[in-house]
Amino acid sequence: MKSLPEKTIERLSVYRRTLLNCLAEGKEYIYSHEIANLHNITAVQVRRDIMLIGYSTTLKKGYNVRALIELIGDILDSPRGLNVAVVGIGNLGRAITAYFRGKRSRLQIVAAFDTDPEKINRVISGVKCYSMNDLQQIINEKQIPVAILTVPPDYAAKVSEALVYSGIKGILNYTSVPVNVPSDVVLENYDMITSLEKVAYYVKQKLGDNSKVSYEE
Amino acid sequence: MKSLPEKTIERLSVYRRTLLNCLAEGKEYIYSHEIANLHNITAVQVRRDIMLIGYSTTLKKGYNVRALIELIGDILDSPRGLNVAVVGIGNLGRAITAYFRGKRSRLQIVAAFDTDPEKINRVISGVKCYSMNDLQQIINEKQIPVAILTVPPDYAAKVSEALVYSGIKGILNYTSVPVNVPSDVVLENYDMITSLEKVAYYVKQKLGDNSKVSYEE
DNA sequence: TAAACAATGTTATTCTTTTAACAATAAATA
DNA sequence: TATTTATTGTTAAAAGAATAACATTGTTTA
Ligand SMILES: NC(=O)c1ccc[n+]([C@@H]2O[C@H](COP(=O)([O-])OP(=O)(O)OC[C@H]3O[C@@H](n4cnc5c(N)ncnc54)[C@H](O)[C@@H]3O)[C@@H](O)[C@H]2O)c1
Ligand SMILES: NC(=O)c1ccc[n+]([C@@H]2O[C@H](COP(=O)([O-])OP(=O)(O)OC[C@H]3O[C@@H](n4cnc5c(N)ncnc54)[C@H](O)[C@@H]3O)[C@@H](O)[C@H]2O)c1
């Protein structure tokens, strides 16, 4: 499979979630424009994404939901699932862990790490919390290739170094500071403030600096 | 000011956060390549972004950090700051609220909304929680143009409708389902699962499906 | 001071992503 | 059955974003 556009990868993940909901509602077939409407995008884009992953149907009754879900799974999922660690099990770490818990996903949070003695060796939001001292050992034992980074900003750089050293292959960084990793480690940064500032910017743009905000309906 | 590329807006937000850190460390000037290195991007891109916002310096001693921060502020911030509401003050809502609390930002979370009687009329993570019944009234009174949506997925659609009806101009949607809003409302969706699946996908790609993961250093 | 260097500002090019155009064809309808 | 319609699949064009190329100009160094 030639490499897919990054944006397509993102959308496939989103499509799948929607498709699973459709299936839960008993919907077995879905049109490209239905998928599109659900996501505020165009039907052409949906069809193009689906073309790129090599699915096609001779029917004009829409796509087979099950088949599509399965195919997306072939692309996104690893055959035996993927183990994930949460590093820094504070407010955000716990929220994330609680969120993933009980999801029938291929992504399993199998360990948490922290430096707080109160947390170490306890089960938090359903996940065992280990000491940062045991990072490398546990990552090896449990075969964890991906980590979610939710430590305080001041520790982000050091901790990400430790993760890389311990053999982590991908980091999802939720701290508000950038981290550096070698080029063979996949890094995804996400920052809530940036998202919010972006929304604020476009709201400001739309309202126009002169016009007064109206809160009346 | 002609409209800036969306990606530039995102980076400006990130730059600013880094620049504020620099200033806190007493650094008054910064080179484009220093900014670039901090964020794993190229110096050209930094310079281009800075060009687009109309800043320039005749000096070859880097950019004036204060001036840059101020200019980014002129672009991103609204003059009197921006009030934000968190809707659904559960695990994620509380984490976000706690996170924003005490930040000297132009973005202030000034209200939370929930349906849980246990939460209504209490102060949670430093923010007063109101009943969803008072949504429109409070949004008007407190002049809140932006909402962060963190209700359970099943309620996301209805609640976002209520938000739009109440006069909200921008929504940052953290629920795992897509929501629909009129075209004059700014919508930003973010999904943690998608981010994680993306990391997982690229990790899988890099490792190659055949090669065995090595956790040894 | 002159030459080399290092940094910025900007235009041109390349690459990625989205959108448009349209051919093919199953399904619905007259 | 013939015609119209709706839907998919694919190529072509446009738009958006990143990178490269390079001119300009302070600064440093010989
Ligand atoms: N809470 C949010 O919604 C939110 C949003 C955006 C970004 N963030 C970022 O996420 C990070 C965590 O936020 P939070 O609100 O959960 O903070 P928190 O203080 O509640 O949690 C941080 C956790 O990390 C642990 N920790 C500290 N040093 C550590 C180390 N060296 N190794 C491992 N664990 C360590 C702490 O013991 C604590 O449990 C911060 O960087 C914050 O900027 C949080
Ligand atoms: N926890 C996470 O890290 C995380 C990550 C990604 C996405 N999400 C999504 O964020 C949302 C919230 O997750 P959570 O873990 O905080 O869930 P949660 O159950 O802890 O919190 C949901 C809150 O919303 C309130 N609520 C329910 N119905 C409401 C309504 N109609 N109006 C207003 N408030 C209402 C509940 O009382 C509760 O306080 C979910 O949609 C979830 O899919 C959460």
Coordinates of C-alpha atoms (C1' of nucleotides) and ligand atoms in Angstrom, one line a residue:
Chain A
M1 CA 0.0 0.0 0.0
K2 CA 1.5 3.3 -1.1
S3 CA 1.5 5.8 1.8
L4 CA -1.7 7.6 2.4
P5 CA -2.1 11.3 3.0
E6 CA -1.9 12.3 6.6
K7 CA -5.3 14.0 6.4
T8 CA -6.8 10.9 5.0
I9 CA -5.4 8.9 8.0
E10 CA -7.1 11.3 10.3
R11 CA -10.4 11.1 8.6
L12 CA -10.3 7.4 8.4
S13 CA -10.1 7.3 12.1
V14 CA -13.1 9.6 12.4
Y15 CA -15.1 7.7 9.7
R16 CA -14.6 4.5 11.6
R17 CA -16.0 5.9 14.8
T18 CA -19.1 7.1 12.9
L19 CA -19.5 3.9 11.1
L20 CA -19.4 1.9 14.3
N21 CA -22.3 4.1 15.5
C22 CA -24.2 3.4 12.3
L23 CA -23.7 -0.3 12.7
A24 CA -24.9 0.0 16.3
E25 CA -28.1 1.6 15.0
G26 CA -28.5 -1.3 12.5
K27 CA -27.5 0.6 9.4
E28 CA -25.7 -1.7 7.1
Y29 CA -25.1 0.5 4.1
I30 CA -24.1 4.2 3.9
Y31 CA -23.8 6.7 1.0
S32 CA -20.7 8.8 0.6
H33 CA -22.8 11.9 1.1
E34 CA -24.2 10.6 4.3
I35 CA -20.7 10.1 5.7
A36 CA -19.9 13.6 4.4
N37 CA -22.8 15.3 6.0
L38 CA -22.0 13.7 9.3
H39 CA -18.6 15.3 9.2
N40 CA -19.2 18.6 7.5
I41 CA -17.1 17.7 4.5
T42 CA -17.8 16.9 0.9
A43 CA -18.9 13.6 -0.5
V44 CA -16.1 13.8 -3.1
Q45 CA -13.5 13.9 -0.3
V46 CA -15.1 10.9 1.3
R47 CA -15.1 9.0 -2.0
R48 CA -11.5 9.9 -2.7
D49 CA -10.4 8.7 0.8
I50 CA -12.2 5.5 0.2
M51 CA -10.7 5.1 -3.2
L52 CA -7.3 5.6 -1.8
I53 CA -7.7 2.7 0.6
G54 CA -8.7 0.5 -2.3
Y55 CA -12.3 -0.1 -1.4
S56 CA -15.0 0.0 -4.1
T57 CA -18.5 -1.2 -4.7
T58 CA -20.4 -2.0 -7.8
L59 CA -23.6 -1.4 -6.0
K60 CA -25.2 2.0 -6.0
K61 CA -26.7 1.4 -2.6
G62 CA -23.8 2.9 -0.7
Y63 CA -20.8 1.3 1.0
N64 CA -21.1 -1.8 3.1
V65 CA -20.5 -0.4 6.6
R66 CA -19.0 -3.6 8.0
A67 CA -16.6 -4.0 5.1
L68 CA -15.5 -0.4 5.4
I69 CA -14.9 -0.7 9.1
E70 CA -12.9 -3.8 8.6
L71 CA -10.8 -2.2 5.8
I72 CA -10.1 0.9 7.9
G73 CA -9.0 -1.5 10.7
D74 CA -6.6 -3.2 8.4
I75 CA -5.0 0.1 7.7
L76 CA -5.0 1.8 11.1
D77 CA -4.7 -1.1 13.5
S78 CA -1.9 -3.4 14.4
P79 CA -2.8 -7.0 14.2
R80 CA -2.5 -7.7 17.9
G81 CA -3.6 -4.3 19.1
L82 CA -1.3 -1.7 20.6
N83 CA -0.3 -1.1 24.1
V84 CA -0.2 2.4 25.4
A85 CA 1.2 4.0 28.6
V86 CA 0.1 7.2 30.3
V87 CA 3.0 9.1 31.8
G88 CA 1.9 11.5 34.5
I89 CA -1.4 10.4 35.9
G90 CA -2.7 13.8 37.1
N91 CA -6.0 15.5 36.2
L92 CA -5.6 15.0 32.5
G93 CA -3.9 11.6 32.6
R94 CA -6.8 10.3 34.8
A95 CA -9.4 11.8 32.5
I96 CA -7.8 10.1 29.5
T97 CA -7.4 6.8 31.2
A98 CA -11.0 6.8 32.4
Y99 CA -12.1 7.7 28.9
F100 CA -10.2 4.8 27.3
R101 CA -11.2 2.3 29.9
G102 CA -13.9 0.0 28.7
K103 CA -13.6 1.1 25.1
R104 CA -13.5 -1.9 22.8
S105 CA -10.6 -0.4 21.0
R106 CA -7.4 -1.9 19.7
L107 CA -5.6 0.7 21.8
Q108 CA -5.2 -0.4 25.3
I109 CA -3.8 1.7 28.2
V110 CA -1.9 -1.0 30.1
A111 CA 0.2 1.1 32.4
A112 CA 0.6 4.5 34.1
F113 CA 3.8 6.1 35.4
D114 CA 4.2 8.8 37.9
T115 CA 6.7 10.1 40.5
D116 CA 4.2 10.7 43.2
P117 CA 4.6 8.1 46.0
E118 CA 0.9 8.4 46.7
K119 CA 0.1 7.1 43.3
I120 CA 2.8 4.5 42.7
N121 CA 1.7 0.9 43.0
R122 CA -1.9 1.9 43.2
V123 CA -4.6 1.3 40.6
I124 CA -5.9 4.6 39.2
S125 CA -8.8 4.8 36.9
G126 CA -8.4 1.1 36.4
V127 CA -4.8 1.2 35.5
K128 CA -1.8 0.2 37.6
C129 CA 0.6 3.1 38.3
Y130 CA 4.3 2.3 38.3
S131 CA 7.3 4.3 39.4
M132 CA 9.2 6.2 36.8
N133 CA 12.2 4.2 38.0
D134 CA 10.7 1.1 36.5
L135 CA 9.9 2.8 33.2
Q136 CA 12.3 0.9 31.0
Q137 CA 11.6 -2.4 32.6
I138 CA 7.8 -2.2 32.3
I139 CA 7.9 -0.8 28.8
N140 CA 9.9 -3.8 27.8
E141 CA 7.9 -6.4 29.7
K142 CA 4.5 -5.2 28.6
Q143 CA 5.7 -4.3 25.1
I144 CA 4.5 -0.7 25.0
P145 CA 5.4 1.2 21.9
V146 CA 3.3 4.3 22.5
A147 CA 3.1 6.8 25.4
I148 CA 0.8 9.6 26.2
L149 CA 2.7 12.4 27.9
T150 CA 0.8 14.3 30.6
V151 CA 3.4 15.4 33.1
P152 CA 3.8 19.0 34.2
P153 CA 5.5 21.2 31.5
D154 CA 8.8 21.5 33.4
Y155 CA 9.3 17.8 33.3
A156 CA 8.2 17.2 29.7
A157 CA 11.6 17.4 28.1
K158 CA 13.4 15.0 30.6
V159 CA 10.5 12.5 30.7
S160 CA 10.3 12.3 26.9
E161 CA 14.1 11.7 26.8
A162 CA 13.6 8.8 29.3
L163 CA 10.7 7.5 27.1
V164 CA 12.8 7.4 24.0
Y165 CA 15.7 5.9 25.9
S166 CA 13.3 3.2 27.1
G167 CA 12.4 2.2 23.6
I168 CA 9.1 4.1 23.1
K169 CA 8.4 4.5 19.4
G170 CA 5.6 7.1 19.5
I171 CA 4.6 9.9 21.8
L172 CA 1.4 11.8 22.0
N173 CA 2.4 15.0 23.8
Y174 CA -0.3 16.8 25.7
T175 CA 1.9 19.1 27.7
S176 CA 2.0 22.7 26.7
V177 CA 5.7 22.7 25.8
P178 CA 7.3 21.2 22.7
V179 CA 9.5 18.2 23.1
N180 CA 12.4 16.9 21.0
V181 CA 12.7 13.3 19.8
P182 CA 14.9 11.5 17.4
S183 CA 13.6 11.3 13.9
D184 CA 12.7 7.6 14.2
V185 CA 10.2 8.3 17.0
V186 CA 6.8 9.5 16.0
L187 CA 5.7 12.6 17.7
E188 CA 2.3 14.2 17.8
N189 CA 1.8 17.4 19.8
Y190 CA -1.6 18.7 20.8
D191 CA -2.3 21.8 22.7
M192 CA -5.7 22.8 23.9
I193 CA -4.7 26.4 24.2
T194 CA -3.9 26.5 20.6
S195 CA -7.2 25.0 19.6
L196 CA -9.0 27.5 21.8
E197 CA -7.0 30.4 20.5
K198 CA -7.7 29.4 17.0
V199 CA -11.5 29.3 17.7
A200 CA -11.2 32.7 19.4
Y201 CA -9.3 34.1 16.4
Y202 CA -11.9 33.0 13.9
V203 CA -14.7 34.2 16.1
K204 CA -13.1 37.5 16.3
Q205 CA -12.6 37.5 12.5
K206 CA -16.2 36.6 11.8
L207 CA -17.6 39.2 14.2
G208 CA -15.4 41.9 12.8
D209 CA -13.6 44.1 15.2
N210 CA -16.1 46.9 14.9
S211 CA -19.4 45.0 15.1
K212 CA -20.8 44.4 18.6
V213 CA -21.5 40.8 19.6
S214 CA -25.1 40.0 19.8
Y215 CA -26.2 37.4 22.3
E216 CA -29.9 37.8 21.5
E217 CA -31.7 35.2 19.4
Chain B
M1 CA -4.7 42.6 7.6
K2 CA -5.2 40.1 4.9
S3 CA -6.3 36.7 6.3
L4 CA -3.5 34.5 7.5
P5 CA -3.1 30.8 6.7
E6 CA -4.7 28.6 9.3
K7 CA -1.5 26.8 10.0
T8 CA 0.2 30.1 10.6
I9 CA -2.4 31.0 13.2
E10 CA -1.8 27.7 15.0
R11 CA 2.0 28.2 15.0
L12 CA 1.6 31.8 16.2
S13 CA -0.2 30.5 19.3
V14 CA 2.6 28.0 19.9
Y15 CA 5.4 30.5 19.3
R16 CA 3.8 32.8 21.8
R17 CA 3.8 30.2 24.5
T18 CA 7.5 29.5 23.9
L19 CA 8.3 33.2 23.7
L20 CA 6.7 33.8 27.1
N21 CA 8.9 31.1 28.5
C22 CA 11.9 32.8 27.0
L23 CA 11.0 36.1 28.5
A24 CA 10.6 34.4 31.9
E25 CA 14.1 33.2 31.5
G26 CA 15.3 36.7 30.8
K27 CA 15.9 36.1 27.1
E28 CA 15.1 39.4 25.2
Y29 CA 16.1 38.4 21.7
I30 CA 15.6 35.2 19.7
Y31 CA 16.8 34.1 16.3
S32 CA 14.4 32.5 13.8
H33 CA 16.4 29.3 14.0
E34 CA 16.1 29.2 17.7
I35 CA 12.3 29.4 17.5
A36 CA 12.5 26.7 14.8
N37 CA 14.6 24.3 16.8
L38 CA 12.3 24.5 19.7
H39 CA 9.4 23.4 17.6
N40 CA 11.1 21.0 15.2
I41 CA 10.3 23.1 12.2
T42 CA 12.5 25.1 9.8
A43 CA 13.8 28.6 10.3
V44 CA 12.3 29.7 7.0
Q45 CA 8.9 28.8 8.1
V46 CA 9.3 30.8 11.2
R47 CA 10.5 33.8 9.2
R48 CA 7.7 33.4 6.8
D49 CA 5.1 33.4 9.5
I50 CA 6.7 36.4 11.1
M51 CA 6.8 38.2 7.7
L52 CA 3.1 37.4 7.3
I53 CA 2.2 39.2 10.5
G54 CA 4.1 42.2 9.4
Y55 CA 6.9 42.2 11.9
S56 CA 10.4 42.9 10.8
T57 CA 13.7 43.9 12.3
T58 CA 16.7 45.6 10.8
L59 CA 18.9 44.1 13.5
K60 CA 20.6 40.8 12.9
K61 CA 20.4 40.0 16.6
G62 CA 17.2 38.1 16.3
Y63 CA 13.6 39.2 17.0
N64 CA 12.7 41.3 20.0
V65 CA 10.8 38.8 22.1
R66 CA 8.5 41.3 23.8
A67 CA 7.6 43.0 20.5
L68 CA 6.8 39.7 18.9
I69 CA 4.6 38.6 21.8
E70 CA 2.7 41.8 21.7
L71 CA 2.2 41.6 18.0
I72 CA 1.0 38.0 18.2
G73 CA -1.4 39.2 20.9
D74 CA -2.7 41.9 18.6
I75 CA -3.6 39.2 16.1
L76 CA -4.9 36.4 18.3
D77 CA -6.4 38.1 21.2
S78 CA -9.6 40.1 21.5
P79 CA -8.9 43.5 23.1
R80 CA -10.9 42.8 26.3
G81 CA -10.1 39.1 26.5
L82 CA -12.5 36.3 25.7
N83 CA -14.9 34.5 28.0
V84 CA -15.3 30.8 27.7
A85 CA -17.7 28.3 29.1
V86 CA -17.2 24.6 29.8
V87 CA -20.2 22.5 29.1
G88 CA -20.3 19.2 30.9
I89 CA -18.0 19.4 33.8
G90 CA -17.0 15.8 34.2
N91 CA -13.5 14.3 34.1
L92 CA -12.3 16.1 31.1
G93 CA -14.2 19.3 31.8
R94 CA -12.6 19.5 35.3
A95 CA -9.2 18.7 34.0
I96 CA -9.5 21.5 31.4
T97 CA -10.9 24.0 33.9
A98 CA -8.2 23.2 36.4
Y99 CA -5.6 23.6 33.7
F100 CA -6.8 27.1 32.6
R101 CA -7.3 28.3 36.2
G102 CA -4.6 30.7 37.2
K103 CA -3.2 31.0 33.7
R104 CA -2.6 34.7 33.0
S105 CA -4.3 34.2 29.6
R106 CA -6.7 36.3 27.7
L107 CA -9.0 33.3 27.7
Q108 CA -11.0 33.0 30.8
I109 CA -13.3 30.2 31.8
V110 CA -16.0 32.1 33.5
A111 CA -18.8 29.4 33.8
A112 CA -19.4 25.7 33.7
F113 CA -22.7 24.1 32.8
D114 CA -24.0 20.7 33.7
T115 CA -27.3 18.7 34.3
D116 CA -26.1 16.9 37.4
P117 CA -27.9 18.3 40.4
E118 CA -24.8 17.4 42.5
K119 CA -22.8 19.9 40.5
I120 CA -25.2 22.7 39.8
N121 CA -24.6 25.8 42.0
R122 CA -21.3 24.5 43.2
V123 CA -17.9 25.8 42.5
I124 CA -15.9 23.2 40.6
S125 CA -12.2 23.6 40.0
G126 CA -12.7 27.3 40.8
V127 CA -15.6 27.8 38.4
K128 CA -19.2 28.2 39.2
C129 CA -21.4 25.5 37.7
Y130 CA -24.8 26.5 36.4
S131 CA -27.8 24.5 35.3
M132 CA -28.3 23.9 31.6
N133 CA -31.6 25.6 32.0
D134 CA -29.8 28.9 32.6
L135 CA -27.6 28.5 29.6
Q136 CA -28.9 31.3 27.5
Q137 CA -29.3 33.7 30.4
I138 CA -25.8 33.2 31.7
I139 CA -24.2 33.3 28.2
N140 CA -25.9 36.6 27.7
E141 CA -25.1 38.1 31.1
K142 CA -21.5 37.1 31.1
Q143 CA -21.0 37.7 27.4
I144 CA -19.5 34.3 26.6
P145 CA -18.9 33.8 22.9
V146 CA -17.0 30.5 23.1
A147 CA -17.8 27.1 24.6
I148 CA -15.8 23.9 25.2
L149 CA -18.0 20.9 24.7
T150 CA -17.3 18.0 27.1
V151 CA -20.6 16.3 27.6
P152 CA -21.2 12.6 27.0
P153 CA -21.3 11.7 23.3
D154 CA -25.0 11.0 23.3
Y155 CA -25.8 14.5 24.3
A156 CA -23.3 16.4 22.1
A157 CA -25.7 17.1 19.2
K158 CA -28.5 18.4 21.4
V159 CA -26.2 20.5 23.6
S160 CA -24.4 22.1 20.7
E161 CA -27.8 23.0 19.3
A162 CA -28.7 24.7 22.5
L163 CA -25.3 26.5 22.5
V164 CA -25.9 27.9 19.1
Y165 CA -29.4 28.9 20.0
S166 CA -28.1 30.7 23.0
G167 CA -25.8 32.8 20.9
I168 CA -22.5 31.0 21.1
K169 CA -20.2 31.9 18.2
G170 CA -17.5 29.3 18.6
I171 CA -17.4 25.7 19.9
L172 CA -14.4 23.6 20.7
N173 CA -15.8 20.0 20.5
Y174 CA -14.0 17.4 22.6
T175 CA -16.7 14.8 22.4
S176 CA -16.0 11.8 20.2
V177 CA -18.9 12.5 17.9
P178 CA -19.2 15.1 15.2
V179 CA -21.6 18.0 15.7
N180 CA -23.3 20.2 13.2
V181 CA -23.5 24.0 13.5
P182 CA -24.6 26.8 11.2
S183 CA -21.8 28.2 9.0
D184 CA -21.6 31.4 11.0
V185 CA -20.5 29.5 14.1
V186 CA -16.8 28.5 14.3
L187 CA -16.3 24.8 15.1
E188 CA -13.2 23.0 16.0
N189 CA -13.3 19.3 16.6
Y190 CA -10.6 17.4 18.4
D191 CA -10.5 13.8 19.1
M192 CA -7.9 12.1 21.2
I193 CA -8.5 8.7 19.7
T194 CA -7.7 10.1 16.2
S195 CA -4.5 11.5 17.5
L196 CA -3.5 8.3 19.1
E197 CA -4.5 6.2 16.1
K198 CA -2.5 8.4 13.9
V199 CA 0.6 7.9 16.1
A200 CA -0.1 4.2 16.1
Y201 CA -0.4 4.2 12.3
Y202 CA 2.9 5.9 11.8
V203 CA 4.6 3.7 14.4
K204 CA 3.3 0.7 12.6
Q205 CA 4.6 2.2 9.3
K206 CA 8.0 2.9 10.6
L207 CA 8.5 -0.4 12.2
G208 CA 7.4 -2.2 9.1
D209 CA 4.8 -4.9 9.5
N210 CA 7.4 -7.7 9.3
S211 CA 10.1 -6.4 11.6
K212 CA 9.8 -7.2 15.3
V213 CA 9.7 -4.3 17.8
S214 CA 12.8 -4.0 19.8
Y215 CA 12.5 -2.6 23.3
E216 CA 16.2 -3.0 24.1
E217 CA 18.5 0.0 24.1
Chain C
dT1 C1' 38.6 49.0 5.8
dA2 C1' 37.6 44.9 3.0
dA3 C1' 36.1 40.4 3.0
dA4 C1' 33.6 36.8 5.0
dC5 C1' 29.8 35.5 7.5
dA6 C1' 25.2 35.2 9.4
dA7 C1' 20.8 36.6 9.7
dT8 C1' 16.5 38.4 7.8
dG9 C1' 12.8 39.3 4.0
dT10 C1' 10.7 37.8 -0.1
dT11 C1' 9.8 35.6 -4.3
dA12 C1' 9.6 31.3 -6.8
dT13 C1' 9.1 26.5 -6.7
dT14 C1' 7.5 22.2 -5.1
dC15 C1' 4.6 19.4 -2.6
dT16 C1' 0.2 18.3 -0.4
dT17 C1' -4.6 18.6 -0.1
dT18 C1' -9.0 19.9 -1.7
dT19 C1' -12.3 20.7 -5.1
dA20 C1' -14.1 20.3 -9.7
dA21 C1' -15.2 17.8 -13.8
dC22 C1' -16.8 14.0 -15.8
dA23 C1' -17.2 9.1 -17.3
dA24 C1' -19.4 4.8 -16.1
dT25 C1' -23.2 2.3 -14.4
dA26 C1' -26.7 0.6 -11.3
dA27 C1' -31.3 1.8 -9.9
dA28 C1' -35.6 4.1 -10.5
dT29 C1' -39.1 5.8 -13.4
dA30 C1' -41.9 6.8 -17.4
Chain D
dT1 C1' -37.9 -1.3 -22.5
dA2 C1' -36.0 3.3 -22.9
dT3 C1' -35.0 7.2 -20.3
dT4 C1' -33.8 9.6 -16.4
dT5 C1' -31.6 9.9 -12.1
dA6 C1' -28.4 9.0 -8.5
dT7 C1' -24.2 7.3 -7.1
dT8 C1' -19.5 5.8 -7.5
dG9 C1' -14.6 6.0 -9.3
dT10 C1' -11.0 8.7 -11.3
dT11 C1' -8.6 12.2 -13.6
dA12 C1' -7.7 17.1 -13.9
dA13 C1' -7.4 21.6 -11.9
dA14 C1' -7.2 24.8 -8.1
dA15 C1' -5.9 26.1 -3.6
dG16 C1' -3.1 25.9 0.4
dA17 C1' 1.2 25.1 2.7
dA18 C1' 6.0 24.1 3.0
dT19 C1' 10.5 24.5 1.1
dA20 C1' 14.1 26.3 -1.7
dA21 C1' 16.5 29.9 -3.7
dC22 C1' 18.4 34.1 -3.3
dA23 C1' 18.9 39.2 -2.6
dT24 C1' 19.9 42.3 1.2
dT25 C1' 22.1 43.9 5.0
dG26 C1' 24.0 44.2 9.7
dT27 C1' 28.0 42.1 12.2
dT28 C1' 32.3 40.0 12.8
dT29 C1' 36.9 39.1 11.5
dA30 C1' 41.2 39.3 8.9
Ligands
LIG1 N1 -5.5 19.4 32.4 C1 -5.7 19.7 31.1 O1 -6.8 19.7 30.6 C2 -4.6 20.0 30.3 C3 -4.8 20.5 29.1 C4 -3.8 20.8 28.3 C5 -2.5 20.5 28.7 N2 -2.3 20.0 29.9 C6 -0.9 19.7 30.2 O2 -0.9 18.3 30.7 C7 0.0 18.2 31.7 C8 -0.6 17.6 32.9 O3 -1.7 18.4 33.3 P1 -2.5 18.0 34.6 O4 -3.6 19.0 34.7 O5 -2.9 16.6 34.5 O6 -1.4 18.2 35.7 P2 -1.3 17.5 37.1 O7 -0.4 18.2 38.0 O8 -2.7 17.2 37.6 O9 -0.7 16.1 36.8 C9 0.7 15.9 36.5 C10 1.1 14.5 37.0 O10 2.4 14.2 36.6 C11 3.1 13.7 37.7 N3 4.6 13.9 37.6 C12 5.3 15.0 37.9 N4 6.6 14.9 37.6 C13 6.7 13.7 36.9 C14 7.7 13.0 36.3 N5 9.0 13.5 36.3 N6 7.5 11.8 35.8 C15 6.2 11.3 35.8 N7 5.2 11.9 36.4 C16 5.4 13.1 36.9 C17 2.5 14.3 38.9 O11 2.8 13.6 40.1 C18 1.0 14.4 38.5 O12 0.4 13.2 38.9 C19 0.6 19.5 31.9 O13 1.8 19.6 31.2 C20 -0.4 20.5 31.3 O14 0.2 21.6 30.8 C21 -3.3 19.7 30.7
LIG2 N1 -11.9 12.0 29.4 C1 -11.2 12.2 28.3 O1 -10.0 12.3 28.3 C2 -11.9 12.4 27.0 C3 -11.1 12.3 25.9 C4 -11.6 12.5 24.7 C5 -12.9 12.7 24.6 N2 -13.7 12.8 25.7 C6 -15.1 13.1 25.5 O2 -15.5 14.1 26.3 C7 -16.7 14.0 26.8 C8 -16.7 14.0 28.4 O3 -15.9 13.0 28.9 P1 -15.7 12.8 30.4 O4 -14.7 11.7 30.6 O5 -15.4 14.1 31.0 O6 -17.2 12.3 30.8 P2 -17.9 12.4 32.2 O7 -19.0 11.5 32.2 O8 -16.9 12.4 33.3 O9 -18.5 13.9 32.1 C9 -19.6 14.3 31.4 C10 -20.3 15.4 32.2 O10 -21.3 16.0 31.4 C11 -22.5 16.1 32.2 N3 -23.7 16.1 31.3 C12 -24.4 15.0 30.9 N4 -25.4 15.4 30.1 C13 -25.3 16.7 30.0 C14 -26.1 17.7 29.3 N5 -27.1 17.3 28.5 N6 -25.7 19.0 29.4 C15 -24.7 19.3 30.1 N7 -23.9 18.5 30.8 C16 -24.2 17.2 30.8 C17 -22.4 15.0 33.2 O11 -23.2 15.3 34.3 C18 -20.9 15.0 33.5 O12 -20.6 15.9 34.5 C19 -17.3 12.7 26.3 O13 -18.0 13.0 25.1 C20 -16.0 11.9 25.9 O14 -16.2 11.1 24.8 C21 -13.2 12.6 26.9

